[in-house]
Amino acid sequence: MSAPTGRRRAIAKALTALLPLAPYADMERIRADAGAVHMKTLPPTIAVWLATIAHIRHAHTDYEKLLAESYDRDSARFFVIEQTNIVLTRWRATRLLDDDDDGK
C-alpha cells in the first residue's frame, strides 16, 4: 500500500531540499524507502534522511564488504562515514553525517 498523497508530496519536497543534485535513480530508491510502512510514523524529513543514509551506505560505500569481512554494524557504519559524506557532498546535500550521527 502506498503512502497517502500528502505524505508522498512531503517526502518528495524533503528529498529535493536535502539532495538537490542526487541522480534520479538514487532519488527514486530513497523516495520509495522513505515512504515504506516502517517509516510512516516518522516526520518526512527524518524518513528521507534515514532512507538517504541507508541507501548511500548500501549502494555507494564499502559497508556491505565490511559486513562480509565480519565487521559489526556499528564499526562498518563508522568506517564508511567519510565515503557517505563524499556522496552527500557530490549530491549537494544540505546535511552531512558526523561521528555522533550515524544515521541509524
PDB file of C-alpha atoms in Angstrom:
ATOM      1  CA  MET A   1       0.000   0.000   0.000  1.00  0.00           C
ATOM      2  CA  SER A   2       1.404   3.376  -0.943  1.00  0.00           C
ATOM      3  CA  ALA A   3       1.668   6.364   1.335  1.00  0.00           C
ATOM      4  CA  PRO A   4      -1.103   8.952   1.307  1.00  0.00           C
ATOM      5  CA  THR A   5      -0.681  11.628  -1.343  1.00  0.00           C
ATOM      6  CA  GLY A   6       0.124  14.373   1.187  1.00  0.00           C
ATOM      7  CA  ARG A   7       2.888  12.307   2.712  1.00  0.00           C
ATOM      8  CA  ARG A   8       4.282  11.428  -0.737  1.00  0.00           C
ATOM      9  CA  ARG A   9       4.409  15.133  -1.563  1.00  0.00           C
ATOM     10  CA  ALA A  10       6.103  15.932   1.750  1.00  0.00           C
ATOM     11  CA  ILE A  11       8.682  13.200   1.145  1.00  0.00           C
ATOM     12  CA  ALA A  12       9.330  14.480  -2.385  1.00  0.00           C
ATOM     13  CA  LYS A  13       9.749  18.031  -1.079  1.00  0.00           C
ATOM     14  CA  ALA A  14      12.104  16.924   1.716  1.00  0.00           C
ATOM     15  CA  LEU A  15      14.120  14.835  -0.733  1.00  0.00           C
ATOM     16  CA  THR A  16      14.539  17.701  -3.187  1.00  0.00           C
ATOM     17  CA  ALA A  17      15.526  20.053  -0.366  1.00  0.00           C
ATOM     18  CA  LEU A  18      18.075  17.626   1.118  1.00  0.00           C
ATOM     19  CA  LEU A  19      19.600  16.299  -2.120  1.00  0.00           C
ATOM     20  CA  PRO A  20      19.291  18.834  -4.923  1.00  0.00           C
ATOM     21  CA  LEU A  21      21.760  17.061  -7.249  1.00  0.00           C
ATOM     22  CA  ALA A  22      21.185  13.379  -6.475  1.00  0.00           C
ATOM     23  CA  PRO A  23      20.794  11.181  -9.561  1.00  0.00           C
ATOM     24  CA  TYR A  24      17.217  10.271 -10.462  1.00  0.00           C
ATOM     25  CA  ALA A  25      17.675   6.523  -9.870  1.00  0.00           C
ATOM     26  CA  ASP A  26      19.052   7.153  -6.385  1.00  0.00           C
ATOM     27  CA  MET A  27      16.303   9.646  -5.569  1.00  0.00           C
ATOM     28  CA  GLU A  28      13.620   7.179  -6.666  1.00  0.00           C
ATOM     29  CA  ARG A  29      15.031   4.461  -4.417  1.00  0.00           C
ATOM     30  CA  ILE A  30      15.330   6.852  -1.463  1.00  0.00           C
ATOM     31  CA  ARG A  31      11.787   8.142  -2.084  1.00  0.00           C
ATOM     32  CA  ALA A  32      10.443   4.568  -2.042  1.00  0.00           C
ATOM     33  CA  ASP A  33      12.373   3.684   1.113  1.00  0.00           C
ATOM     34  CA  ALA A  34      11.279   6.878   2.904  1.00  0.00           C
ATOM     35  CA  GLY A  35       7.649   6.017   2.082  1.00  0.00           C
ATOM     36  CA  ALA A  36       7.918   2.471   3.433  1.00  0.00           C
ATOM     37  CA  VAL A  37       5.484   1.277   6.085  1.00  0.00           C
ATOM     38  CA  HIS A  38       8.150   1.151   8.816  1.00  0.00           C
ATOM     39  CA  MET A  39       8.881   4.858   8.238  1.00  0.00           C
ATOM     40  CA  LYS A  40       5.277   6.084   8.339  1.00  0.00           C
ATOM     41  CA  THR A  41       5.387   7.307  11.946  1.00  0.00           C
ATOM     42  CA  LEU A  42       8.439   9.492  11.283  1.00  0.00           C
ATOM     43  CA  PRO A  43       8.268  13.058  10.002  1.00  0.00           C
ATOM     44  CA  PRO A  44       9.027  13.108   6.251  1.00  0.00           C
ATOM     45  CA  THR A  45      12.332  14.944   6.720  1.00  0.00           C
ATOM     46  CA  ILE A  46      13.612  12.299   9.138  1.00  0.00           C
ATOM     47  CA  ALA A  47      12.337   9.424   6.980  1.00  0.00           C
ATOM     48  CA  VAL A  48      14.153  10.928   3.975  1.00  0.00           C
ATOM     49  CA  TRP A  49      17.379  11.409   5.949  1.00  0.00           C
ATOM     50  CA  LEU A  50      17.369   7.836   7.269  1.00  0.00           C
ATOM     51  CA  ALA A  51      16.492   6.403   3.857  1.00  0.00           C
ATOM     52  CA  THR A  52      19.240   8.501   2.259  1.00  0.00           C
ATOM     53  CA  ILE A  53      21.927   7.344   4.664  1.00  0.00           C
ATOM     54  CA  ALA A  54      20.877   3.698   4.378  1.00  0.00           C
ATOM     55  CA  HIS A  55      20.790   3.890   0.572  1.00  0.00           C
ATOM     56  CA  ILE A  56      24.194   5.547   0.279  1.00  0.00           C
ATOM     57  CA  ARG A  57      25.679   3.165   2.817  1.00  0.00           C
ATOM     58  CA  HIS A  58      24.489   0.075   0.943  1.00  0.00           C
ATOM     59  CA  ALA A  59      24.844   1.305  -2.657  1.00  0.00           C
ATOM     60  CA  HIS A  60      27.801   3.703  -2.648  1.00  0.00           C
ATOM     61  CA  THR A  61      30.220   2.624   0.105  1.00  0.00           C
ATOM     62  CA  ASP A  62      32.181  -0.402   1.291  1.00  0.00           C
ATOM     63  CA  TYR A  63      29.583  -1.087   4.025  1.00  0.00           C
ATOM     64  CA  GLU A  64      28.428  -4.446   2.621  1.00  0.00           C
ATOM     65  CA  LYS A  65      32.046  -5.512   2.070  1.00  0.00           C
ATOM     66  CA  LEU A  66      32.918  -4.650   5.669  1.00  0.00           C
ATOM     67  CA  LEU A  67      29.957  -6.656   6.951  1.00  0.00           C
ATOM     68  CA  ALA A  68      31.070  -9.585   4.786  1.00  0.00           C
ATOM     69  CA  GLU A  69      34.513  -9.284   6.387  1.00  0.00           C
ATOM     70  CA  SER A  70      32.863  -9.769   9.819  1.00  0.00           C
ATOM     71  CA  TYR A  71      32.834  -6.166  10.986  1.00  0.00           C
ATOM     72  CA  ASP A  72      29.883  -5.475  13.260  1.00  0.00           C
ATOM     73  CA  ARG A  73      27.285  -2.970  12.014  1.00  0.00           C
ATOM     74  CA  ASP A  74      28.444  -0.090  14.213  1.00  0.00           C
ATOM     75  CA  SER A  75      32.085  -0.488  13.172  1.00  0.00           C
ATOM     76  CA  ALA A  76      31.161  -0.799   9.497  1.00  0.00           C
ATOM     77  CA  ARG A  77      28.984   2.315   9.771  1.00  0.00           C
ATOM     78  CA  PHE A  78      31.812   4.231  11.399  1.00  0.00           C
ATOM     79  CA  PHE A  79      34.285   3.260   8.673  1.00  0.00           C
ATOM     80  CA  VAL A  80      32.002   4.465   5.854  1.00  0.00           C
ATOM     81  CA  ILE A  81      31.141   7.903   7.291  1.00  0.00           C
ATOM     82  CA  GLU A  82      33.714   9.614   5.042  1.00  0.00           C
ATOM     83  CA  GLN A  83      32.546   7.736   1.914  1.00  0.00           C
ATOM     84  CA  THR A  84      28.958   8.621   2.793  1.00  0.00           C
ATOM     85  CA  ASN A  85      29.808  12.308   3.164  1.00  0.00           C
ATOM     86  CA  ILE A  86      31.632  12.318  -0.169  1.00  0.00           C
ATOM     87  CA  VAL A  87      28.422  11.145  -1.859  1.00  0.00           C
ATOM     88  CA  LEU A  88      26.312  13.623   0.126  1.00  0.00           C
ATOM     89  CA  THR A  89      28.676  16.433  -0.907  1.00  0.00           C
ATOM     90  CA  ARG A  90      28.563  15.364  -4.577  1.00  0.00           C
ATOM     91  CA  TRP A  91      24.770  15.498  -4.388  1.00  0.00           C
ATOM     92  CA  ARG A  92      24.982  18.948  -2.710  1.00  0.00           C
ATOM     93  CA  ALA A  93      23.221  17.667   0.406  1.00  0.00           C
ATOM     94  CA  THR A  94      22.213  20.255   2.963  1.00  0.00           C
ATOM     95  CA  ARG A  95      23.371  17.955   5.767  1.00  0.00           C
ATOM     96  CA  LEU A  96      26.341  15.642   6.328  1.00  0.00           C
ATOM     97  CA  LEU A  97      26.906  12.693   8.625  1.00  0.00           C
ATOM     98  CA  ASP A  98      29.160  13.131  11.654  1.00  0.00           C
ATOM     99  CA  ASP A  99      30.739  10.667  14.080  1.00  0.00           C
ATOM    100  CA  ASP A 100      27.879  11.088  16.573  1.00  0.00           C
ATOM    101  CA  ASP A 101      25.112  10.784  13.989  1.00  0.00           C
ATOM    102  CA  ASP A 102      25.461   7.545  12.094  1.00  0.00           C
ATOM    103  CA  GLY A 103      22.007   7.654  10.530  1.00  0.00           C
ATOM    104  CA  LYS A 104      20.542   4.757  12.467  1.00  0.00           C
TER     105      LYS A 104
END
